[in-house]
CSV table of C-alpha atoms in Angstrom, one decimal:
chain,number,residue,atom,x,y,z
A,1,UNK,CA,0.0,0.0,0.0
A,2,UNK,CA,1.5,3.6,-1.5
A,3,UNK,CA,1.8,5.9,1.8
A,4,UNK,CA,-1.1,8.7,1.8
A,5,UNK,CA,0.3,12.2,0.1
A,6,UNK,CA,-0.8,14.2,3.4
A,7,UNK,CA,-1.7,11.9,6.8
A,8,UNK,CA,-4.7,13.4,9.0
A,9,UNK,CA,-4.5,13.2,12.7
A,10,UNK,CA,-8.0,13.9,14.3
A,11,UNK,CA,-8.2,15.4,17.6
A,12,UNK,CA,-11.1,14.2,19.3
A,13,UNK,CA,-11.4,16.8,22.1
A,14,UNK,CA,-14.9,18.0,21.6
A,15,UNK,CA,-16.2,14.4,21.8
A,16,UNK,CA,-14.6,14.5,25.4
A,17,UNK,CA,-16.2,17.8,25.7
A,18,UNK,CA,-19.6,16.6,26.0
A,19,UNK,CA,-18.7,13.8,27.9
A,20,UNK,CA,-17.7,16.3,30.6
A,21,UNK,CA,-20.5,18.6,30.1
A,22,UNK,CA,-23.0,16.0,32.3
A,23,UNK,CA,-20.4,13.7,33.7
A,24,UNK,CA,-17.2,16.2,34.9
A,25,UNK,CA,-18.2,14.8,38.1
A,26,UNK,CA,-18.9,11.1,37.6
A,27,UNK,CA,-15.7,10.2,35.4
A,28,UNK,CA,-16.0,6.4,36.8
A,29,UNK,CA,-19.5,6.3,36.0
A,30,UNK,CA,-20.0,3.0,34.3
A,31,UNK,CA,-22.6,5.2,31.8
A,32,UNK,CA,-20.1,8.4,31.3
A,33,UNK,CA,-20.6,8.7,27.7
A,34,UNK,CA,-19.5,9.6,24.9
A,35,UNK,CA,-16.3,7.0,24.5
A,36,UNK,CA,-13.1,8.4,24.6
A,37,UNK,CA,-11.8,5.6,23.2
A,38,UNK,CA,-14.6,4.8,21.2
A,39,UNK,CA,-14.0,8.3,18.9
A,40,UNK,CA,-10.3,7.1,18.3
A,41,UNK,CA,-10.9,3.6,17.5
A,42,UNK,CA,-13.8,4.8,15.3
A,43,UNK,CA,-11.5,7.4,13.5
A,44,UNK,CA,-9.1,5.0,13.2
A,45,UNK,CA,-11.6,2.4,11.3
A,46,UNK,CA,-12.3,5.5,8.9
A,47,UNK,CA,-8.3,6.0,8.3
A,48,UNK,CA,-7.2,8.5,10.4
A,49,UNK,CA,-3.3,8.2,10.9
A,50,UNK,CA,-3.4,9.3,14.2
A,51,UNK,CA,-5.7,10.7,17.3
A,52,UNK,CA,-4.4,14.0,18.8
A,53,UNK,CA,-5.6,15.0,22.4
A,54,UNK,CA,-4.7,18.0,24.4
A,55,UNK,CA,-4.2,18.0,28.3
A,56,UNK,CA,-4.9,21.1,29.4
A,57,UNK,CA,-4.0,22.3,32.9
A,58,UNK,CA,-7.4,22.8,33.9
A,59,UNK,CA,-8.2,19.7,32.7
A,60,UNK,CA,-11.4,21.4,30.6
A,61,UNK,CA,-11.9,17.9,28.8
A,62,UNK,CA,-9.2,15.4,28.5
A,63,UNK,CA,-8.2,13.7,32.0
A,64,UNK,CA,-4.8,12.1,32.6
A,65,UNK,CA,-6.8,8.4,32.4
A,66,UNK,CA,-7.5,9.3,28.9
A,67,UNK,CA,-4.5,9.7,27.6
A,68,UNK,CA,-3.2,6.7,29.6
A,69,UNK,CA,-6.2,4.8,27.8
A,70,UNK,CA,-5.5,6.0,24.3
A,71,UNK,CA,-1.7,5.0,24.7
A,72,UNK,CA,-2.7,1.3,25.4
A,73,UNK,CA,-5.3,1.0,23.2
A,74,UNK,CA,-5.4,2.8,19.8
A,75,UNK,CA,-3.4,1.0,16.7
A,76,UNK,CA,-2.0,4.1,15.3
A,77,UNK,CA,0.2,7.1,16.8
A,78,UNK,CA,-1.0,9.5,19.7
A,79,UNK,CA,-0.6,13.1,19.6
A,80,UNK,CA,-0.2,14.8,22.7
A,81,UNK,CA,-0.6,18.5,22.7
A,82,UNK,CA,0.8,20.4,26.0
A,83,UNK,CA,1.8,23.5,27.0
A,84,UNK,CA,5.4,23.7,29.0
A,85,UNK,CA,4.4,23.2,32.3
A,86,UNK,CA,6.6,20.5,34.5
A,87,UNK,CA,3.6,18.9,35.6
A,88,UNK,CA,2.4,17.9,31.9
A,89,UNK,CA,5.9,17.2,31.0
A,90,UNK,CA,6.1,14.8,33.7
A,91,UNK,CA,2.8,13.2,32.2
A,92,UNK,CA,4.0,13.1,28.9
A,93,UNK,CA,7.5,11.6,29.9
A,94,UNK,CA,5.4,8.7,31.7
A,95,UNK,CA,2.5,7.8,28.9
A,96,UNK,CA,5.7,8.6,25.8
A,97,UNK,CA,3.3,9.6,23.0
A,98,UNK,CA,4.8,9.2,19.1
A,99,UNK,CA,4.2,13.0,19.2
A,100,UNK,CA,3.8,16.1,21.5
A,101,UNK,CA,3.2,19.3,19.6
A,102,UNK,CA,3.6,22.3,22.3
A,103,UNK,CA,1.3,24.7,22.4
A,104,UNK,CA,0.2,28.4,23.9
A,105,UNK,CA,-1.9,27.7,26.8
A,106,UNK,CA,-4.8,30.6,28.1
A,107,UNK,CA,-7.4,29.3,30.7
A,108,UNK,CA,-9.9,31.8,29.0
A,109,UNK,CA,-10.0,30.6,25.5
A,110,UNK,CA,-12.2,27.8,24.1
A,111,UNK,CA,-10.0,26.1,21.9
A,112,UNK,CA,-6.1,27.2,21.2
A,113,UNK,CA,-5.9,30.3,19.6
A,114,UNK,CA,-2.5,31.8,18.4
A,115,UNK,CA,0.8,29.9,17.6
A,116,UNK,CA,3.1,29.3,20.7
A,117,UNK,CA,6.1,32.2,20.5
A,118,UNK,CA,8.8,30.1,20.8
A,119,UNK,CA,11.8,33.2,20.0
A,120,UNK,CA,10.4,34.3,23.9
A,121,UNK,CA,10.7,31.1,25.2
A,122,UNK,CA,14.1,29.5,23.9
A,123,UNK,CA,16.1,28.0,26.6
A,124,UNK,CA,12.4,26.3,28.7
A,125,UNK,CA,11.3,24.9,24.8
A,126,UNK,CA,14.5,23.7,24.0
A,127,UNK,CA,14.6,21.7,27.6
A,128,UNK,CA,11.4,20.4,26.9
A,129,UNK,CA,12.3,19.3,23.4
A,130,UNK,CA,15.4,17.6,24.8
A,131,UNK,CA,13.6,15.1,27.5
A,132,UNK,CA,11.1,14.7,25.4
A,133,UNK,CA,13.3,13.6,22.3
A,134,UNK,CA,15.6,11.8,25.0
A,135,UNK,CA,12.2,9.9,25.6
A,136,UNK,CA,11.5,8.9,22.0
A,137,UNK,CA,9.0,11.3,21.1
A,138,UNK,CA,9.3,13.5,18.4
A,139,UNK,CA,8.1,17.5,18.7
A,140,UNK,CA,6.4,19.8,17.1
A,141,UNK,CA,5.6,23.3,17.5
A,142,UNK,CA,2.7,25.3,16.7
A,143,UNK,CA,3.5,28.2,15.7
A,144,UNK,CA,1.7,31.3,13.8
A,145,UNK,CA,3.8,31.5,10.2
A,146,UNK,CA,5.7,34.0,11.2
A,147,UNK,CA,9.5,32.9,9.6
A,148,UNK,CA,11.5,34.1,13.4
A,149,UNK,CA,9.3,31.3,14.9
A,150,UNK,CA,10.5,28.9,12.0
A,151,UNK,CA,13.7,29.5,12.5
A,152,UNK,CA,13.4,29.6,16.4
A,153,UNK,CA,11.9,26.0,15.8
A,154,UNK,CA,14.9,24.5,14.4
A,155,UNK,CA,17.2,26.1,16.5
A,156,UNK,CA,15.7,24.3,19.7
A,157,UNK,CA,15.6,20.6,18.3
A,158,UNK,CA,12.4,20.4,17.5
A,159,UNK,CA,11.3,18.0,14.7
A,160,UNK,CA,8.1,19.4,13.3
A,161,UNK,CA,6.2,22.8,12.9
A,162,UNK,CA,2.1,23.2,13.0
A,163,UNK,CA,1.6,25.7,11.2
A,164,UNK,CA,-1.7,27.6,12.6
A,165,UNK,CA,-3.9,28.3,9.9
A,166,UNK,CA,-7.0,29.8,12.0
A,167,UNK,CA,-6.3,33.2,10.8
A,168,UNK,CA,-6.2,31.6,7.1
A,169,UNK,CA,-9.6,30.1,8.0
A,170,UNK,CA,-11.3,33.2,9.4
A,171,UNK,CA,-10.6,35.2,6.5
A,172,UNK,CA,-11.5,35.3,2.6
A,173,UNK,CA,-11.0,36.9,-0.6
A,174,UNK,CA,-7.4,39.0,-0.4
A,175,UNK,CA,-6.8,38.5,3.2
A,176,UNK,CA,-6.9,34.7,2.9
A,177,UNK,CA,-4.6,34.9,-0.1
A,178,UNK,CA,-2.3,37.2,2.4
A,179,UNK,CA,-2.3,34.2,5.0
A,180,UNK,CA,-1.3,31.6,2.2
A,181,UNK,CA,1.3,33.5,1.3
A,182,UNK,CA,2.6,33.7,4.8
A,183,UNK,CA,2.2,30.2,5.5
A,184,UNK,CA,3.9,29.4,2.3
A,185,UNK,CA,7.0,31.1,3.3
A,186,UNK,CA,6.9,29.2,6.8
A,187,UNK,CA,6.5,26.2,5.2
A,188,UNK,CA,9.4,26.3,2.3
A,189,UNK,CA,11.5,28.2,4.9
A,190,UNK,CA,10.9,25.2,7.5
A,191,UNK,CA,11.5,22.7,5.0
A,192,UNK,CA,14.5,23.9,4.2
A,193,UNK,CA,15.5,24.0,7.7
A,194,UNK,CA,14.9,20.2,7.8
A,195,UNK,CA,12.0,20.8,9.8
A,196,UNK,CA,8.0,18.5,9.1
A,197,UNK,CA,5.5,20.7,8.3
A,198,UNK,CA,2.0,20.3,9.8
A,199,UNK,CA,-1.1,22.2,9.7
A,200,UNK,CA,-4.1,22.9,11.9
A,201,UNK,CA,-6.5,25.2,13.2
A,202,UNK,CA,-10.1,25.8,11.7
A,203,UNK,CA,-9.7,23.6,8.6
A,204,UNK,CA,-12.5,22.2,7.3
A,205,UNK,CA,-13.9,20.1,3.7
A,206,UNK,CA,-14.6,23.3,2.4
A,207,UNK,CA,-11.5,25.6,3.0
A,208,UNK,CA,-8.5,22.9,2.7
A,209,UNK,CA,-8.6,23.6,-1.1
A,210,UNK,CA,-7.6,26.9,-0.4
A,211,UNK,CA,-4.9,25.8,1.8
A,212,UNK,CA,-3.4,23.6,-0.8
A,213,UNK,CA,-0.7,25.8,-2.2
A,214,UNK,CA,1.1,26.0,0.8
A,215,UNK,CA,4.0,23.6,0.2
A,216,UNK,CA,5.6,20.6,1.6
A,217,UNK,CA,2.7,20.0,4.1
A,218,UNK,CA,3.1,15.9,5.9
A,219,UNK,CA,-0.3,16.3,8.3
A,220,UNK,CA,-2.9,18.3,9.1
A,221,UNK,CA,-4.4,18.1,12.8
A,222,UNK,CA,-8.2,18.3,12.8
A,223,UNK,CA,-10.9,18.3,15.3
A,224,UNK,CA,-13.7,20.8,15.4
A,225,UNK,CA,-15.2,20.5,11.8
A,226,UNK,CA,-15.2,16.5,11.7
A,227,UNK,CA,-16.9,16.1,15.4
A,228,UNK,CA,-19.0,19.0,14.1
A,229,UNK,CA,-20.0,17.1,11.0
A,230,UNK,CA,-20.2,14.0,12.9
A,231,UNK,CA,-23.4,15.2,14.8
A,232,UNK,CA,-24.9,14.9,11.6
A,233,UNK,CA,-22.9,12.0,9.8
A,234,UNK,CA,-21.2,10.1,12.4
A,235,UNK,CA,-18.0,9.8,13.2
A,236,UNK,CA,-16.7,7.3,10.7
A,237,UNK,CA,-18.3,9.3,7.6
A,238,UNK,CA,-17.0,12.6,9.0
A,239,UNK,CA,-13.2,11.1,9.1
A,240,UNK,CA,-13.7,9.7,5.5
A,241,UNK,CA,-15.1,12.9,4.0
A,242,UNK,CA,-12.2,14.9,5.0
A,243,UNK,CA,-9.8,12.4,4.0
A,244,UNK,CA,-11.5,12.3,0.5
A,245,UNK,CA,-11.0,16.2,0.3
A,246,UNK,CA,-7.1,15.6,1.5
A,247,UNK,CA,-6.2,13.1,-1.3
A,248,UNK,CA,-6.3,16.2,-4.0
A,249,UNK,CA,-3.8,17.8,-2.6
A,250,UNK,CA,-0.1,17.8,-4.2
A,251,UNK,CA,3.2,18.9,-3.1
């Protein structure tokens, strides 16, 4: 089997999110519902390439047992996204996802918003980078496409960049061509720096065509539009669909 020309990894936060909307106090309920496990193992059926979760301090959704859980059980790679706090590290270290991808962390916003500035934060990142590469998994960091956080990227260790594409998504017409041309600089500048180049943020079906002249992209993270169209679809058909819309793209 020829490998995929772009991999998907589908982050299945939101489906944890309703879990903890009735049962954030009842976690060991025998009827806590929806399945953690059950949206990765069902996204996996569909042909995802790998499940992405992100612990959050506050623990808003994903809980340490369900990244233990996902680690034993799913067939393909976990994704870990984390901001740099010890405590998470320490996690991380432990579980030793196939992937952490660090991230800006604000206990008032809904979902990540803004790449991580990795130029302030050299010396903690490149730590972080360090034990976690020492540990076996590789790293990524989501960045805006801004070419001093590229560089700053490859200059800690880490492996990969996600690119953030949520202002690319929010926009149309000119502006959203602006935002391709940024992340297209990112991306050949991070390629040439030997770096993987990711994507995620606000994609959906509908809007990846636009992304597709952004070069050299591997994966694209994506969460909110597939357990959005999942309401209506399912799971299964949601992961297809957007994997359909991912095989036109060409490097």
């Amino acid at each position: 089997m020829t490998q995929p020309n772009l991999l998907l990894g589908v982050n299945i936060d939101h489906v944890v999110t309703l879990r903890q909307a009735r049962y954030r106090t009842m976690l060991d309920s025998p009827f806590a519902e929806p399945s953690v496990l059950t949206a990765a193992l069902e996204s996996e059926a569909a042909g995802a390439h790998s499940i992405t979760v992100h612990l959050r301090a506050d623990r808003r959704h994903i809980q340490d047992a369900d990244v233990s859980l996902l680690r034993q059980q799913i067939a393909t790679k976990l994704n870990l996204e984390m901001g740099n706090t010890r405590e998470i590290l320490e996690i991380a270290l432990a579980v030793r996802p196939d992937f952490v991808c660090m991230v800006p962390e604000n206990r008032q916003e809904v979902t990540t918003e803004g790449g991580l500035d990795v130029s302030g934060q050299r010396d903690a990142l490149r730590t972080t980078v360090k034990a976690l590469g020492d540990n076996g998994t590789r790293v990524s960091m989501f960045i805006d496409p801004d070419l001093d956080q590229v560089r700053a990227s490859a200059e800690i260790g880490a492996a990969m960049i996600e690119l953030h594409t949520g202002t690319f998504a929010n926009h149309s017409g000119d502006a959203r061509k602006a935002e391709v041309e940024r992340l297209c600089a990112a991306a050949e500048l991070g390629h040439a720096l030997g770096l993987q180049i990711n994507a995620g943020h606000g994609l959906t079906t509908k809007n990846l065509p636009d992304l597709w002249p952004v070069p050299h992209l591997a994966e694209l993270n994506i969460g909110h539009h597939i357990v959005s169209r999942a309401v209506f679809i399912g799971l299964q058909a949601a992961v297809r669909e957007m994997l359909a819309v991912m095989t036109t793209y060409r490097d």
